[in-house]
Short mmCIF file of C-alpha atoms (C1' of nucleotides) in Angstrom, two decimals:
data_model
loop_
_atom_site.label_atom_id
_atom_site.label_comp_id
_atom_site.label_asym_id
_atom_site.label_seq_id
_atom_site.Cartn_x
_atom_site.Cartn_y
_atom_site.Cartn_z
CA MET A 18 34.85 68.10 -63.90
CA ALA A 19 32.25 66.57 -61.05
CA ARG A 20 32.49 65.87 -58.01
CA PRO A 21 35.53 65.52 -55.97
CA ARG A 22 37.26 63.08 -53.87
CA THR A 23 36.96 63.27 -49.96
CA PHE A 24 39.96 61.31 -49.45
CA ASP A 25 43.50 60.55 -50.30
CA GLU A 26 44.00 57.67 -52.47
CA ASP A 27 47.11 56.65 -50.57
CA SER A 28 46.24 57.42 -46.90
CA ALA A 29 43.01 54.92 -47.68
CA LEU A 30 46.03 52.18 -48.87
CA ASP A 31 47.99 53.08 -45.79
CA ALA A 32 45.07 52.46 -44.36
CA ALA A 33 43.75 49.26 -46.01
CA MET A 34 47.84 48.24 -45.55
CA ARG A 35 48.35 47.57 -41.50
CA THR A 36 44.96 45.73 -41.66
CA PHE A 37 46.20 44.13 -43.94
CA TRP A 38 49.46 43.29 -42.15
CA GLU A 39 48.09 42.65 -39.19
CA LYS A 40 45.14 40.79 -40.05
CA GLY A 41 46.45 39.14 -43.50
CA TYR A 42 44.29 38.64 -46.66
CA GLU A 43 42.20 36.17 -45.98
CA ALA A 44 40.87 37.37 -42.59
CA THR A 45 40.59 40.62 -43.95
CA SER A 46 37.12 41.44 -44.85
CA THR A 47 35.95 44.46 -47.03
CA GLN A 48 33.69 45.55 -43.78
CA ASP A 49 37.21 45.67 -41.45
CA LEU A 50 38.62 47.71 -44.77
CA CYS A 51 35.79 49.78 -44.91
CA ASP A 52 36.53 50.21 -40.91
CA ALA A 53 39.99 51.42 -41.65
CA THR A 54 39.89 53.36 -43.93
CA GLY A 55 36.87 55.07 -43.38
CA LEU A 56 35.18 54.95 -46.84
CA GLY A 57 32.13 53.38 -47.04
CA ARG A 58 31.54 50.37 -49.92
CA SER A 59 31.08 52.43 -52.81
CA SER A 60 33.87 54.29 -52.40
CA ILE A 61 36.36 51.81 -52.17
CA TYR A 62 34.93 49.47 -55.67
CA ASN A 63 34.76 53.10 -56.80
CA THR A 64 38.37 53.78 -56.31
CA PHE A 65 39.40 49.80 -56.36
CA LYS A 66 38.39 47.14 -58.85
CA SER A 67 37.71 44.58 -55.98
CA LYS A 68 39.34 43.73 -52.89
CA HIS A 69 42.23 41.71 -54.19
CA ASP A 70 43.10 44.40 -56.72
CA LEU A 71 43.38 46.95 -53.99
CA PHE A 72 45.48 44.15 -51.96
CA GLU A 73 47.64 44.38 -54.89
CA ARG A 74 48.08 48.11 -55.04
CA VAL A 75 49.03 47.94 -51.27
CA LEU A 76 51.26 44.97 -51.49
CA ALA A 77 53.18 47.00 -54.39
CA ARG A 78 53.35 50.53 -52.31
CA TYR A 79 54.55 48.38 -49.55
CA VAL A 80 57.02 46.69 -51.20
CA ASP A 81 58.35 49.76 -53.47
CA SER A 82 58.43 51.94 -50.07
CA MET A 83 60.25 49.39 -47.74
CA THR A 84 62.39 47.97 -50.70
CA ALA A 85 63.62 51.46 -51.62
CA ALA A 86 64.26 52.72 -47.31
CA GLN A 87 66.46 49.08 -48.26
CA LEU A 88 68.01 50.21 -51.24
CA ALA A 89 68.79 53.71 -50.16
CA VAL A 90 71.10 52.62 -46.94
CA LEU A 91 72.50 49.77 -48.97
CA GLU A 92 73.94 52.31 -51.36
CA ASP A 93 74.84 54.96 -49.13
CA ILE A 94 78.60 55.52 -50.59
CA ARG A 95 78.87 57.79 -46.78
CA ARG A 96 79.49 53.68 -44.99
CA THR A 97 81.30 51.09 -46.15
CA PRO A 98 79.83 48.33 -46.99
CA VAL A 99 79.71 46.17 -43.74
CA ASP A 100 78.44 49.45 -42.09
CA ARG A 101 75.73 49.23 -44.64
CA LEU A 102 74.82 45.57 -44.05
CA ARG A 103 74.95 46.82 -40.25
CA ALA A 104 72.51 49.67 -41.04
CA LEU A 105 70.05 47.35 -42.93
CA PHE A 106 70.10 45.17 -39.76
CA ALA A 107 69.84 47.83 -37.77
CA MET A 108 66.76 48.91 -39.51
CA VAL A 109 64.91 45.00 -39.90
CA VAL A 110 65.67 45.02 -35.70
CA ASP A 111 63.98 48.40 -35.41
CA GLY A 112 60.98 48.24 -37.66
CA GLU A 113 60.50 44.52 -35.02
CA THR A 114 60.74 46.38 -32.42
CA GLY A 115 59.89 49.54 -32.42
CA ALA A 116 56.27 51.64 -31.45
CA GLU A 117 53.68 49.16 -33.05
CA ARG A 118 54.27 45.96 -30.95
CA ARG A 119 50.96 43.66 -31.17
CA PRO A 120 49.32 42.16 -28.49
CA GLY A 121 51.62 39.84 -26.74
CA GLY A 122 54.36 42.13 -27.39
CA ARG A 123 55.09 39.96 -31.02
CA GLY A 124 56.89 42.25 -33.79
CA LEU A 125 54.10 42.69 -36.74
CA GLY A 126 56.75 41.01 -39.52
CA CYS A 127 57.06 42.08 -42.87
CA LEU A 128 53.90 42.24 -45.63
CA THR A 129 56.37 40.35 -47.60
CA VAL A 130 56.89 37.53 -46.03
CA ASN A 131 53.11 37.25 -44.27
CA THR A 132 52.06 37.44 -48.30
CA THR A 133 55.21 34.56 -49.49
CA VAL A 134 53.24 32.44 -46.74
CA GLU A 135 49.85 33.23 -46.90
CA LEU A 136 49.07 34.07 -50.77
CA ALA A 137 52.97 33.21 -52.89
CA ALA A 138 52.04 28.96 -53.54
CA ARG A 139 48.44 30.18 -55.19
CA ASP A 140 48.35 33.63 -56.61
CA PRO A 141 50.50 34.51 -59.33
CA ARG A 142 50.08 38.46 -59.31
CA ALA A 143 50.80 38.69 -56.13
CA ALA A 144 53.53 35.75 -56.47
CA GLU A 145 55.32 37.43 -59.44
CA MET A 146 55.44 40.97 -57.58
CA LEU A 147 57.17 39.38 -55.23
CA ASP A 148 59.65 37.82 -57.52
CA ARG A 149 60.75 41.09 -58.36
CA ASP A 150 61.08 42.83 -55.28
CA THR A 151 63.58 40.03 -53.83
CA ARG A 152 65.50 39.45 -57.46
CA ARG A 153 65.79 43.82 -56.38
CA ARG A 154 67.10 43.63 -52.96
CA LEU A 155 69.41 40.42 -53.91
CA THR A 156 71.38 42.56 -56.01
CA VAL A 157 71.65 45.06 -54.52
CA LEU A 158 72.68 43.20 -51.74
CA ARG A 159 74.94 40.96 -54.22
CA ALA A 160 76.69 44.24 -55.06
CA VAL A 161 78.07 45.35 -51.39
CA ILE A 162 78.51 41.99 -50.28
CA GLY A 163 80.62 41.21 -53.34
CA GLU A 164 82.48 45.25 -52.68
CA GLY A 165 83.12 44.40 -49.14
CA GLN A 166 84.72 41.22 -50.64
CA ARG A 167 86.59 43.33 -52.95
CA ASP A 168 88.20 45.61 -49.92
CA GLY A 169 88.69 42.91 -47.57
CA SER A 170 86.40 43.95 -44.41
CA ILE A 171 84.03 41.09 -45.54
CA THR A 172 86.55 38.08 -45.20
CA SER A 173 84.51 34.54 -46.76
CA ARG A 174 85.38 33.18 -49.42
CA ARG A 175 81.34 31.91 -50.80
CA GLU A 176 79.54 33.47 -53.90
CA ALA A 177 78.57 36.97 -53.42
CA GLY A 178 75.51 35.97 -54.45
CA ALA A 179 75.19 32.58 -52.48
CA LEU A 180 76.13 35.07 -49.59
CA ALA A 181 73.42 37.74 -50.49
CA ARG A 182 70.48 35.06 -50.21
CA PHE A 183 71.93 34.29 -46.97
CA VAL A 184 71.78 37.46 -45.69
CA ASN A 185 68.10 37.43 -47.20
CA ALA A 186 67.35 34.22 -45.41
CA ALA A 187 68.57 35.40 -42.26
CA ILE A 188 66.23 38.88 -42.19
CA ALA A 189 63.06 36.49 -42.84
CA GLY A 190 63.85 34.44 -40.02
CA MET A 191 64.10 37.48 -37.83
CA ARG A 192 60.85 38.15 -38.73
CA ILE A 193 59.52 35.34 -38.46
CA SER A 194 61.92 35.14 -34.77
CA SER A 195 60.16 38.85 -33.91
CA GLN A 196 56.60 37.23 -34.44
CA GLY A 197 56.99 34.14 -32.34
CA GLY A 198 57.66 36.09 -29.23
CA ALA A 199 61.68 37.51 -29.89
CA ASP A 200 62.95 40.04 -28.44
CA ARG A 201 64.60 42.85 -29.08
CA ALA A 202 68.35 41.54 -27.96
CA ALA A 203 67.53 38.03 -29.62
CA LEU A 204 66.86 39.74 -32.63
CA GLN A 205 70.28 42.11 -32.40
CA SER A 206 72.17 38.70 -31.97
CA VAL A 207 70.89 36.87 -34.72
CA ALA A 208 72.38 39.76 -37.08
CA ASP A 209 75.31 40.01 -35.13
CA ILE A 210 75.91 36.46 -35.19
CA THR A 211 74.55 36.85 -39.39
CA MET A 212 77.36 39.58 -39.76
CA ASP A 213 79.79 36.73 -38.42
CA ALA A 214 79.30 34.37 -41.00
CA LEU A 215 80.31 37.34 -43.48
CA THR A 216 83.34 38.44 -41.22
CA ALA A 217 84.48 36.13 -39.14
CA MET B 10 28.61 -0.09 -26.42
CA ALA B 11 27.12 1.12 -29.23
CA ARG B 12 28.51 1.77 -33.47
CA PRO B 13 31.95 1.96 -34.09
CA ARG B 14 33.85 4.89 -36.26
CA THR B 15 34.06 3.71 -39.80
CA PHE B 16 37.50 6.06 -39.80
CA ASP B 17 40.92 6.64 -38.64
CA GLU B 18 41.19 9.55 -36.49
CA ASP B 19 44.75 10.07 -37.53
CA SER B 20 44.26 9.21 -40.84
CA ALA B 21 41.67 12.12 -40.72
CA LEU B 22 44.45 15.13 -39.06
CA ASP B 23 46.70 13.84 -41.39
CA ALA B 24 44.75 14.89 -43.87
CA ALA B 25 42.95 17.80 -42.70
CA MET B 26 46.90 18.43 -41.49
CA ARG B 27 48.05 18.36 -45.31
CA THR B 28 45.02 20.83 -46.23
CA PHE B 29 45.75 23.36 -43.30
CA TRP B 30 49.60 23.43 -44.49
CA GLU B 31 49.04 23.52 -48.71
CA LYS B 32 45.60 26.29 -48.23
CA GLY B 33 46.73 28.00 -44.39
CA TYR B 34 43.64 28.34 -41.40
CA GLU B 35 41.37 31.21 -42.58
CA ALA B 36 41.80 29.76 -46.39
CA THR B 37 40.40 26.35 -45.83
CA SER B 38 36.65 25.77 -45.16
CA THR B 39 35.42 22.91 -43.65
CA GLN B 40 33.91 22.25 -46.58
CA ASP B 41 37.91 21.80 -47.76
CA LEU B 42 37.51 19.91 -44.52
CA CYS B 43 35.24 16.94 -45.38
CA ASP B 44 36.39 16.62 -49.37
CA ALA B 45 40.42 16.22 -47.65
CA THR B 46 39.25 14.16 -45.07
CA GLY B 47 36.68 12.14 -46.72
CA LEU B 48 34.22 11.95 -43.99
CA GLY B 49 31.11 14.39 -43.43
CA ARG B 50 30.70 17.47 -41.82
CA SER B 51 28.14 15.18 -38.89
CA SER B 52 31.70 12.87 -38.47
CA ILE B 53 33.72 16.13 -38.46
CA TYR B 54 31.82 17.47 -35.97
CA ASN B 55 31.15 14.99 -33.88
CA THR B 56 35.11 14.13 -33.30
CA PHE B 57 36.51 17.16 -33.00
CA LYS B 58 34.32 20.72 -31.72
CA SER B 59 35.57 23.34 -34.21
CA LYS B 60 37.45 24.16 -37.03
CA HIS B 61 39.41 25.13 -34.68
CA ASP B 62 39.93 22.47 -32.11
CA LEU B 63 40.39 20.47 -35.74
CA PHE B 64 43.09 22.90 -35.75
CA GLU B 65 44.95 22.86 -32.42
CA ARG B 66 44.44 18.94 -32.64
CA VAL B 67 46.56 18.87 -35.98
CA LEU B 68 49.05 21.64 -34.99
CA ALA B 69 50.22 19.30 -31.80
CA ARG B 70 50.27 16.87 -34.00
CA TYR B 71 52.28 18.52 -36.73
CA VAL B 72 55.01 20.40 -33.90
CA ASP B 73 55.12 16.82 -31.87
CA SER B 74 55.81 15.00 -35.43
CA MET B 75 58.12 17.34 -37.10
CA THR B 76 60.27 18.04 -33.16
CA ALA B 77 60.47 14.92 -33.04
CA ALA B 78 62.01 13.77 -35.85
CA GLN B 79 64.55 16.98 -35.32
CA LEU B 80 65.80 15.89 -32.03
CA ALA B 81 66.04 12.31 -32.62
CA VAL B 82 68.45 13.93 -35.70
CA LEU B 83 70.05 15.86 -32.56
CA GLU B 84 70.09 13.84 -29.91
CA ASP B 85 72.05 10.83 -32.12
CA ILE B 86 75.13 10.46 -30.01
CA ARG B 87 76.75 8.71 -32.60
CA ARG B 88 77.37 12.07 -35.51
CA THR B 89 79.63 14.87 -33.88
CA PRO B 90 77.44 18.24 -32.68
CA VAL B 91 78.61 19.56 -35.71
CA ASP B 92 77.29 16.41 -37.41
CA ARG B 93 73.65 16.56 -35.94
CA LEU B 94 73.92 20.29 -37.06
CA ARG B 95 74.28 19.58 -40.79
CA ALA B 96 71.96 16.19 -41.26
CA LEU B 97 69.76 19.10 -39.49
CA PHE B 98 69.70 21.33 -42.08
CA ALA B 99 70.02 18.35 -44.60
CA MET B 100 66.18 17.45 -43.19
CA VAL B 101 65.18 21.21 -43.33
CA VAL B 102 66.62 21.51 -47.09
CA ASP B 103 65.00 17.74 -47.83
CA GLY B 104 61.71 18.36 -46.57
CA GLU B 105 61.18 22.53 -48.76
CA THR B 106 63.07 20.51 -51.81
CA GLY B 107 61.49 16.68 -51.82
CA ALA B 108 58.58 14.90 -53.52
CA GLU B 109 55.93 17.31 -52.85
CA ARG B 110 56.08 20.79 -53.98
CA ARG B 111 53.65 23.54 -55.03
CA PRO B 112 52.67 24.47 -58.18
CA GLY B 113 55.07 26.59 -59.26
CA GLY B 114 58.43 24.56 -58.06
CA ARG B 115 57.79 26.71 -54.47
CA GLY B 116 58.73 24.71 -51.27
CA LEU B 117 55.88 24.08 -48.65
CA GLY B 118 57.17 25.87 -46.08
CA CYS B 119 56.49 24.51 -42.04
CA LEU B 120 53.10 24.60 -40.78
CA THR B 121 54.63 26.44 -37.63
CA VAL B 122 55.98 28.88 -39.58
CA ASN B 123 53.32 29.31 -41.30
CA THR B 124 51.11 29.69 -37.72
CA THR B 125 53.82 31.64 -36.81
CA VAL B 126 52.35 34.41 -39.12
CA GLU B 127 49.04 33.66 -39.45
CA LEU B 128 47.87 32.94 -36.06
CA ALA B 129 50.17 33.81 -33.39
CA ALA B 130 49.20 37.39 -32.50
CA ARG B 131 45.33 36.69 -32.48
CA ASP B 132 45.45 33.25 -31.61
CA PRO B 133 46.56 32.48 -27.78
CA ARG B 134 46.07 28.75 -27.74
CA ALA B 135 48.44 28.45 -30.95
CA ALA B 136 50.50 30.53 -30.06
CA GLU B 137 51.33 28.98 -26.68
CA MET B 138 51.89 25.81 -28.41
CA LEU B 139 54.10 27.57 -30.62
CA ASP B 140 56.20 28.95 -27.59
CA ARG B 141 56.28 25.66 -25.73
CA ASP B 142 57.88 23.68 -29.34
CA THR B 143 59.97 26.97 -30.01
CA ARG B 144 61.92 26.75 -26.54
CA ARG B 145 61.67 22.91 -26.76
CA ARG B 146 63.83 22.81 -29.89
CA LEU B 147 66.11 25.74 -28.84
CA THR B 148 67.16 24.08 -25.83
CA VAL B 149 68.17 21.12 -27.33
CA LEU B 150 70.26 23.24 -29.98
CA ARG B 151 72.00 24.63 -27.60
CA ALA B 152 72.69 21.59 -25.93
CA VAL B 153 73.92 20.67 -28.88
CA ILE B 154 76.08 23.63 -30.14
CA GLY B 155 77.71 24.16 -26.22
CA GLU B 156 79.21 20.43 -26.69
CA GLY B 157 80.55 21.50 -29.92
CA GLN B 158 81.79 24.30 -28.29
CA ARG B 159 83.59 22.62 -25.59
CA ASP B 160 84.72 19.53 -28.27
CA GLY B 161 85.90 22.45 -30.02
CA SER B 162 84.36 22.17 -33.43
CA ILE B 163 81.91 25.31 -33.11
CA THR B 164 84.50 27.82 -32.96
CA SER B 165 82.23 30.80 -32.22
CA ARG B 166 82.91 32.31 -29.09
CA ARG B 167 78.51 33.32 -28.79
CA GLU B 168 76.47 32.03 -25.91
CA ALA B 169 75.40 28.72 -27.06
CA GLY B 170 71.56 30.00 -26.77
CA ALA B 171 71.83 33.20 -28.77
CA LEU B 172 73.50 30.32 -31.46
CA ALA B 173 70.36 28.62 -30.87
CA ARG B 174 67.79 31.26 -31.83
CA PHE B 175 70.02 32.23 -35.27
CA VAL B 176 70.34 28.32 -36.32
CA ASN B 177 66.20 28.72 -35.87
CA ALA B 178 66.17 31.48 -37.80
CA ALA B 179 68.51 30.24 -40.18
CA ILE B 180 66.07 27.61 -40.79
CA ALA B 181 62.86 29.74 -40.37
CA GLY B 182 64.34 31.97 -43.27
CA MET B 183 65.51 28.82 -45.56
CA ARG B 184 61.81 27.82 -45.17
CA ILE B 185 60.24 31.33 -46.12
CA SER B 186 62.96 31.27 -48.56
CA SER B 187 61.71 28.07 -50.62
CA GLN B 188 58.12 29.38 -50.61
CA GLY B 189 59.34 31.94 -52.45
CA GLY B 190 60.56 30.04 -55.11
CA ALA B 191 64.43 29.48 -53.99
CA ASP B 192 65.62 25.63 -55.56
CA ARG B 193 67.52 22.96 -53.70
CA ALA B 194 71.11 23.92 -53.88
CA ALA B 195 70.17 27.45 -52.67
CA LEU B 196 68.39 26.63 -49.86
CA GLN B 197 71.76 24.64 -49.10
CA SER B 198 74.01 27.28 -49.65
CA VAL B 199 71.68 29.32 -47.06
CA ALA B 200 72.42 25.62 -44.39
CA ASP B 201 76.33 25.66 -45.21
CA ILE B 202 76.37 29.27 -45.10
CA THR B 203 75.10 29.52 -41.03
CA MET B 204 77.08 26.67 -40.88
CA ASP B 205 80.41 29.20 -41.28
CA ALA B 206 78.70 31.23 -38.40
CA LEU B 207 79.58 28.18 -36.32
CA THR B 208 82.80 27.22 -37.50
CA ALA B 209 84.69 29.16 -39.23
"C1'" DC C 25 21.27 78.64 -63.64
"C1'" DA C 26 21.77 73.83 -66.15
"C1'" DA C 27 23.81 69.79 -67.46
"C1'" DG C 28 26.77 67.12 -67.53
"C1'" DT C 29 30.19 63.68 -64.65
"C1'" DT C 30 31.59 61.78 -60.79
"C1'" DT C 31 31.62 60.48 -55.63
"C1'" DT C 32 29.06 58.92 -51.68
"C1'" DG C 33 25.55 56.55 -48.68
"C1'" DT C 34 22.26 52.63 -48.65
"C1'" DA C 35 19.96 49.18 -49.75
"C1'" DC C 36 20.50 44.82 -51.20
"C1'" DC C 37 22.13 39.99 -53.44
"C1'" DG C 38 23.28 35.63 -54.32
"C1'" DA C 39 27.15 32.43 -52.55
"C1'" DC C 40 29.27 30.15 -48.85
"C1'" DC C 41 30.53 30.52 -44.29
"C1'" DT C 42 30.60 27.12 -40.04
"C1'" DA C 43 28.22 24.93 -37.13
"C1'" DT C 44 23.57 22.69 -35.50
"C1'" DC C 45 19.73 19.86 -36.15
"C1'" DC C 46 17.37 14.92 -36.74
"C1'" DA C 47 16.24 11.05 -38.66
"C1'" DT C 48 18.44 6.93 -40.10
"C1'" DA C 49 21.80 3.27 -40.08
"C1'" DA C 50 24.88 0.79 -37.07
"C1'" DT C 51 26.82 -1.63 -33.13
"C1'" DC C 52 27.00 -4.25 -28.65
"C1'" DA C 53 25.34 -5.67 -23.82
"C1'" DA C 54 21.29 -8.42 -21.64
"C1'" DT D 7 15.74 -10.25 -29.84
"C1'" DT D 8 15.35 -5.76 -27.62
"C1'" DG D 9 16.99 -1.45 -25.51
"C1'" DA D 10 20.74 1.76 -25.79
"C1'" DT D 11 24.21 4.64 -27.15
"C1'" DT D 12 26.91 6.22 -30.90
"C1'" DA D 13 28.02 7.27 -36.03
"C1'" DT D 14 26.25 9.40 -39.75
"C1'" DG D 15 23.68 11.77 -43.99
"C1'" DG D 16 21.01 15.46 -45.36
"C1'" DA D 17 18.83 19.37 -44.86
"C1'" DT D 18 19.15 23.58 -42.66
"C1'" DA D 19 20.10 27.61 -39.90
"C1'" DG D 20 22.08 32.35 -39.16
"C1'" DG D 21 25.14 35.23 -40.62
"C1'" DT D 22 29.08 37.15 -43.17
"C1'" DC D 23 30.98 36.88 -47.10
"C1'" DG D 24 32.87 39.94 -51.41
"C1'" DG D 25 30.45 42.51 -54.67
"C1'" DT D 26 26.60 45.51 -57.07
"C1'" DA D 27 22.12 48.64 -57.99
"C1'" DC D 28 20.81 52.77 -57.39
"C1'" DA D 29 19.62 56.94 -55.91
"C1'" DA D 30 20.82 61.26 -54.35
"C1'" DA D 31 25.03 65.05 -53.21
"C1'" DA D 32 28.61 67.43 -54.70
"C1'" DC D 33 31.18 69.12 -57.87
"C1'" DT D 34 32.88 71.84 -63.10
"C1'" DT D 35 31.88 73.97 -67.22
"C1'" DG D 36 29.08 76.73 -70.17
#
DNA sequence: CAAGTTTTGTACCGACCTATCCATAATCAA
DNA sequence: TTGATTATGGATAGGTCGGTACAAAACTTG
């Protein structure tokens, strides 16, 4: 039909994702996005309507892949419910203390949490995406926790939904702690104590 | 000696604080700060060296007042250690669900958490202020928790320091949850379950 | 090859950004 | 009243912002 693209859209989204993730939405300029993706302004604006549209695409991609990975762990029927929760926490700890650490040894945090802080209050579209994602994760978390309550491995008598929100909040708290400089051992102990609330 | 100021510096700092708190550092323009404080650009730049300097002053003021209020609760010798922790959580719940809610019913969050997410990685001075504040709060939290362990009201055998980091992370998680739209009951149940980890 | 279509690079736009300059106003000390 | 000093308002500088216009390039189809 016509001249084909010389770049891969998903790769561009990944590059943009890293930039938004590290710097935040406001602090990322369109020039930063050109540099990160290696694309010219025309290619970016020809492919995405605007900086904000690109960000929405990035956020959707991030949320999908991140939640998919978490749900894969939570729905792994080869493990017990408690083991799945432990594996979820291990993912978070690894993610925050992996190869890509920021200058000063801080974790990258999570684009979901970062966007909740920076944009949720004044960007309804971003807020809606985050809400949907949170509900999705909470639903599965509640199911896993309910299963653990039924098989006796989770001894807390609290409502499964409340425990799910607690686990979700604990993960967010771990990510904030990591961005605040907490090391791997500190994050792991927060995860361990979070599990205490369910099993002790 | 010379012409006196016609405004109160602390009031200006409070007005600027609300703006940075609601919009974040990057999204707040110097014009926003003029509007919020009612001052002209000259007065702002004559009183504070720059937008960033003003932000540092704001952050210092916020951190001091916020932590002072929390430490007052944590060091209230009329209460038992567990009661102090419950009162601390009540402060957080009230703060996130008080009169000042954002459009969409979301909590304001906490300038400390917001700044950790937005700036800690690339603003060493802000990061240092946040670090000092976190250490200060963790020290007192650990002391209270240790006291509770000695008097038997906190039954967890985990290290007091680890429990302190856990409580700190839980509070951050509650603030993120609030900004994500969690209501008062949801926040309270997260607080309750957090206490379970210490006392159950 | 030629016509048609899309991508790409470059130059550019107006708006807004942080910050400064400077003239004027307001105060105090003498 | 006068001189020194600081505060204030308005204009503006210099740069960057997100976004666009346009022509050349690169491809497909006939």
